mmCIF file with all atom_site columns, C-alpha atoms in Angstrom:
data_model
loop_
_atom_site.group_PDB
_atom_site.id
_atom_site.type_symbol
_atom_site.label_atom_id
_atom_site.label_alt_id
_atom_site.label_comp_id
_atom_site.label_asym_id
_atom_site.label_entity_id
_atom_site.label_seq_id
_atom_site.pdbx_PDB_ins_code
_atom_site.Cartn_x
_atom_site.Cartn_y
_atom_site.Cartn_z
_atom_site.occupancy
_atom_site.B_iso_or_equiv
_atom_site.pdbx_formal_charge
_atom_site.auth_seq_id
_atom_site.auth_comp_id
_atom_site.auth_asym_id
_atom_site.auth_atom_id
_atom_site.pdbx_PDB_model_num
ATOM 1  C CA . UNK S 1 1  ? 17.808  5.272   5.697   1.00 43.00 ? 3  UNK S CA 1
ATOM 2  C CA . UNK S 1 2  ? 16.606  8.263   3.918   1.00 51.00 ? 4  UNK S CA 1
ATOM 3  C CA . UNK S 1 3  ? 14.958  8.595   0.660   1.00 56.00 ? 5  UNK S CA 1
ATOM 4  C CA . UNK S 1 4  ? 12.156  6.989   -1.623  1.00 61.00 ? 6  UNK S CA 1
ATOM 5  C CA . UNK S 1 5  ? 11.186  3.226   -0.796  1.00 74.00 ? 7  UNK S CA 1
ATOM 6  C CA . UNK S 1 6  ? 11.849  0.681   -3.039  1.00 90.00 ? 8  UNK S CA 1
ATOM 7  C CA . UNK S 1 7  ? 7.469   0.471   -3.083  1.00 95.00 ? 9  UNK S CA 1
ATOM 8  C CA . UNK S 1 8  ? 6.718   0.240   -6.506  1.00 96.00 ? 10 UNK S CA 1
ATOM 9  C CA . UNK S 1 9  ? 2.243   -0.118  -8.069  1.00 96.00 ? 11 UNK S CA 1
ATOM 10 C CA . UNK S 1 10 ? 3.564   -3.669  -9.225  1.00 96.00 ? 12 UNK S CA 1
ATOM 11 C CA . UNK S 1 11 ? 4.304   -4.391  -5.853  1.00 96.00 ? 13 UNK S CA 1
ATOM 12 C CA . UNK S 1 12 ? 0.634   -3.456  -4.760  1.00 97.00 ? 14 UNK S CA 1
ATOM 13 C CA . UNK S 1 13 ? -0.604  -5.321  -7.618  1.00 97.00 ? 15 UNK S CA 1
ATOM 14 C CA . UNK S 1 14 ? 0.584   -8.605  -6.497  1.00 97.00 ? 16 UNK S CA 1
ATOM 15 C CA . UNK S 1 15 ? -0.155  -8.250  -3.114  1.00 96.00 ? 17 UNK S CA 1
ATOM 16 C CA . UNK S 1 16 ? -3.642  -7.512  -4.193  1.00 97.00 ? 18 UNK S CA 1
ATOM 17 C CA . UNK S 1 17 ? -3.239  -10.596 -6.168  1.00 97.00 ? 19 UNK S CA 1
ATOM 18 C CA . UNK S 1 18 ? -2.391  -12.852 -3.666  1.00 95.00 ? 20 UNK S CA 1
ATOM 19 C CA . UNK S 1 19 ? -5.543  -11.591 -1.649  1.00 94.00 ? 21 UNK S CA 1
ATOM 20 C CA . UNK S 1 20 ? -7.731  -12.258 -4.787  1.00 92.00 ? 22 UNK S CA 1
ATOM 21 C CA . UNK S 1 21 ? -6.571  -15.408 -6.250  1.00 94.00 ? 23 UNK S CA 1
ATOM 22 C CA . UNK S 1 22 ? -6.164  -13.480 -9.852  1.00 93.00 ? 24 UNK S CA 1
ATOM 23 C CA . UNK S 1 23 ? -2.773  -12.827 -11.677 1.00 95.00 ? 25 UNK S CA 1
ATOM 24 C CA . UNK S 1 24 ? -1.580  -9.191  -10.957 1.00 92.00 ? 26 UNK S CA 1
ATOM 25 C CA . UNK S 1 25 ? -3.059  -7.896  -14.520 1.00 92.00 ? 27 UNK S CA 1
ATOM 26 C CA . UNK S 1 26 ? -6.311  -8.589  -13.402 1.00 95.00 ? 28 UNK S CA 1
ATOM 27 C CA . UNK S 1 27 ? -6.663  -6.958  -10.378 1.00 94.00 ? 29 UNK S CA 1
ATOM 28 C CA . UNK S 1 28 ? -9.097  -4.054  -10.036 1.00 95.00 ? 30 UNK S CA 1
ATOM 29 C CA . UNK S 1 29 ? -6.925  -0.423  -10.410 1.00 96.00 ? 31 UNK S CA 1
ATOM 30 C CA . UNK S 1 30 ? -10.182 0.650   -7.540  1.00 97.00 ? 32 UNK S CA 1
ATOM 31 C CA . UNK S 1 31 ? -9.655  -1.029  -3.815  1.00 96.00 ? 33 UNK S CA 1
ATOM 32 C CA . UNK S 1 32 ? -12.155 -1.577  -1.224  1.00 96.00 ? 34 UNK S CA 1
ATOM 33 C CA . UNK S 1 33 ? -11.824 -1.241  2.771   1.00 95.00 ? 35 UNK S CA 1
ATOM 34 C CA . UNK S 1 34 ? -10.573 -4.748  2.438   1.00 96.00 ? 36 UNK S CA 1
ATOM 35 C CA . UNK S 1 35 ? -8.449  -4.382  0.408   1.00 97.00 ? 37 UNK S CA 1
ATOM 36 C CA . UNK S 1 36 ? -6.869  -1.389  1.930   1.00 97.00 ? 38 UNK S CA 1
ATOM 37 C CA . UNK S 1 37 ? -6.547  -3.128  5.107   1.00 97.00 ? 39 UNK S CA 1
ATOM 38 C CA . UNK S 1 38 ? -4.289  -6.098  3.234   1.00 97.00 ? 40 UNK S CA 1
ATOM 39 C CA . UNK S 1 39 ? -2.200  -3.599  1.615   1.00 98.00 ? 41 UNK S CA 1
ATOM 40 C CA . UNK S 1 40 ? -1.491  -1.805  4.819   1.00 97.00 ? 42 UNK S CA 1
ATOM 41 C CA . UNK S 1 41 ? -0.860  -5.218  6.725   1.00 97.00 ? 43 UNK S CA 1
ATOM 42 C CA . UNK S 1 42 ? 1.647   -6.410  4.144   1.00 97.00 ? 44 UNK S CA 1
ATOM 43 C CA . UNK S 1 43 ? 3.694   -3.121  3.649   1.00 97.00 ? 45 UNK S CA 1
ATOM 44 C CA . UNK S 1 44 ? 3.839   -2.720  7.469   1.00 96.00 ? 46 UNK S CA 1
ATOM 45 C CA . UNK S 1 45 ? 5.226   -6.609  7.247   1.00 96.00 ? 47 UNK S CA 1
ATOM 46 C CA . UNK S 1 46 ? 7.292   -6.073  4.584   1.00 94.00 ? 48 UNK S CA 1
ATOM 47 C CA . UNK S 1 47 ? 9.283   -2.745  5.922   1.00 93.00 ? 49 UNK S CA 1
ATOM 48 C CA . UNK S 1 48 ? 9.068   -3.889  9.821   1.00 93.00 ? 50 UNK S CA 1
ATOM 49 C CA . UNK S 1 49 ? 7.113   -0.494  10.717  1.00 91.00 ? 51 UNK S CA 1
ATOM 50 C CA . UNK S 1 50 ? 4.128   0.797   11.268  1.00 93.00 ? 52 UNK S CA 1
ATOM 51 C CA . UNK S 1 51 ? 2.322   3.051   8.976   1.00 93.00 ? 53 UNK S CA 1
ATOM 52 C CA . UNK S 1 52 ? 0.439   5.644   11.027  1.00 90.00 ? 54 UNK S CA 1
ATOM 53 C CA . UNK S 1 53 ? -2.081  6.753   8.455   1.00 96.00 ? 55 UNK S CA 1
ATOM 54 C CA . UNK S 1 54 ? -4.672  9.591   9.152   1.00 95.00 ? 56 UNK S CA 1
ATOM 55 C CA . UNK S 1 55 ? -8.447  8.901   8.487   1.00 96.00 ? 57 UNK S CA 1
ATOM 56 C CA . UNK S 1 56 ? -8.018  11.650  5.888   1.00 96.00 ? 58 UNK S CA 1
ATOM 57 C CA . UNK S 1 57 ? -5.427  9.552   4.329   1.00 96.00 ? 59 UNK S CA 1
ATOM 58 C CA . UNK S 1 58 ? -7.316  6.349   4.373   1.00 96.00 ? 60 UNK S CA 1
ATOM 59 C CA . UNK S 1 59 ? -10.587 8.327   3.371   1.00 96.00 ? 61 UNK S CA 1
ATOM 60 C CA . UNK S 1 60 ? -7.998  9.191   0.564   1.00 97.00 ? 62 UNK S CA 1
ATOM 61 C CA . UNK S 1 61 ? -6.981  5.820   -0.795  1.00 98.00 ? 63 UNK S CA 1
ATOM 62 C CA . UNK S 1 62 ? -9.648  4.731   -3.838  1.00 98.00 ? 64 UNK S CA 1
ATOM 63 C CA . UNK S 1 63 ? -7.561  3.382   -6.186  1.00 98.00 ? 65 UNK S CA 1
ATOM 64 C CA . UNK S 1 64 ? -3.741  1.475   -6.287  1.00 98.00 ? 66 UNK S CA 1
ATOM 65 C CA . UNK S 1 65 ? -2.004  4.290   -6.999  1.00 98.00 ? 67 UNK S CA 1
ATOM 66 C CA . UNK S 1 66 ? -3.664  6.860   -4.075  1.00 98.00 ? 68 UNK S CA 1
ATOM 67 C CA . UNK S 1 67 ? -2.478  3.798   -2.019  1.00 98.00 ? 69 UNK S CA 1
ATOM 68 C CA . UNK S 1 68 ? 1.116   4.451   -3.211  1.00 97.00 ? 70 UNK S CA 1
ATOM 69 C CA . UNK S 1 69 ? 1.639   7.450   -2.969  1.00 96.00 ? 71 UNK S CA 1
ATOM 70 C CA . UNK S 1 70 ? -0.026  7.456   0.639   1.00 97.00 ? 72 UNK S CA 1
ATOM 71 C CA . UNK S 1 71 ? 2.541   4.415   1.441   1.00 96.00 ? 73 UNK S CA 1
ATOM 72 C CA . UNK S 1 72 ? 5.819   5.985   -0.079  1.00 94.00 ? 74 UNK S CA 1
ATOM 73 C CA . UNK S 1 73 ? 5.173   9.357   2.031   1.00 93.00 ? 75 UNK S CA 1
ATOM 74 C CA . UNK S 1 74 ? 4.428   7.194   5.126   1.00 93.00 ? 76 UNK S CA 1
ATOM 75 C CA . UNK S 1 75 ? 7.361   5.296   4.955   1.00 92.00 ? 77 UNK S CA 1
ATOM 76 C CA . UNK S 1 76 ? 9.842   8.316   4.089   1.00 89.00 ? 78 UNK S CA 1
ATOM 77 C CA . UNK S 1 77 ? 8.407   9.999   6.864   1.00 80.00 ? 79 UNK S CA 1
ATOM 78 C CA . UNK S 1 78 ? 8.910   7.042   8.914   1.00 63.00 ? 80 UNK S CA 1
ATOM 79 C CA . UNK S 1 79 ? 12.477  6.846   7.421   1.00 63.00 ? 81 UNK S CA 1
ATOM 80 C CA . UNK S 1 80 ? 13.130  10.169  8.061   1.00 61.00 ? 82 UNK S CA 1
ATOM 81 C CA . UNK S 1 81 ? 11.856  10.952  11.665  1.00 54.00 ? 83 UNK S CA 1
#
């Protein structure tokens, strides 16, 4: 299936939440290496494929929406090709 994922920042935000034991408004916008590593885990879960990110893309990823954006051109690629 081509086209944008259904991925959306709130999405991000309450996995983060989960992770944290906070309510998605009070999650950090900045991630750590843990973090990161979550996020990745769950979106891989949650759209049965693997995301083969670059170290320049995971260098990349500072904040929940650079994690986003990396994720939704991952997956369309993945959709895609």
């Amino acid at each position: 299936m081509a086209g944008q994922p259904d991925l959306e920042r709130a999405d991000l935000m309450t996995m983060l939440a989960e992770l944290s034991g906070r309510p998605a408004g009070e999650v950090p916008e900045r991630i750590g290496s843990m973090e990161l590593a979550w996020l990745v885990h769950l979106v891989e879960q949650r759209y049965d494929r693997r995301l083969d990110l670059t170290d320049d893309q995971l260098a990349g990823i500072r904040t929940v929406d650079d994690a986003l954006a990396v994720f939704r051109t991952s997956l369309t690629v993945a959709a895609d090709g």
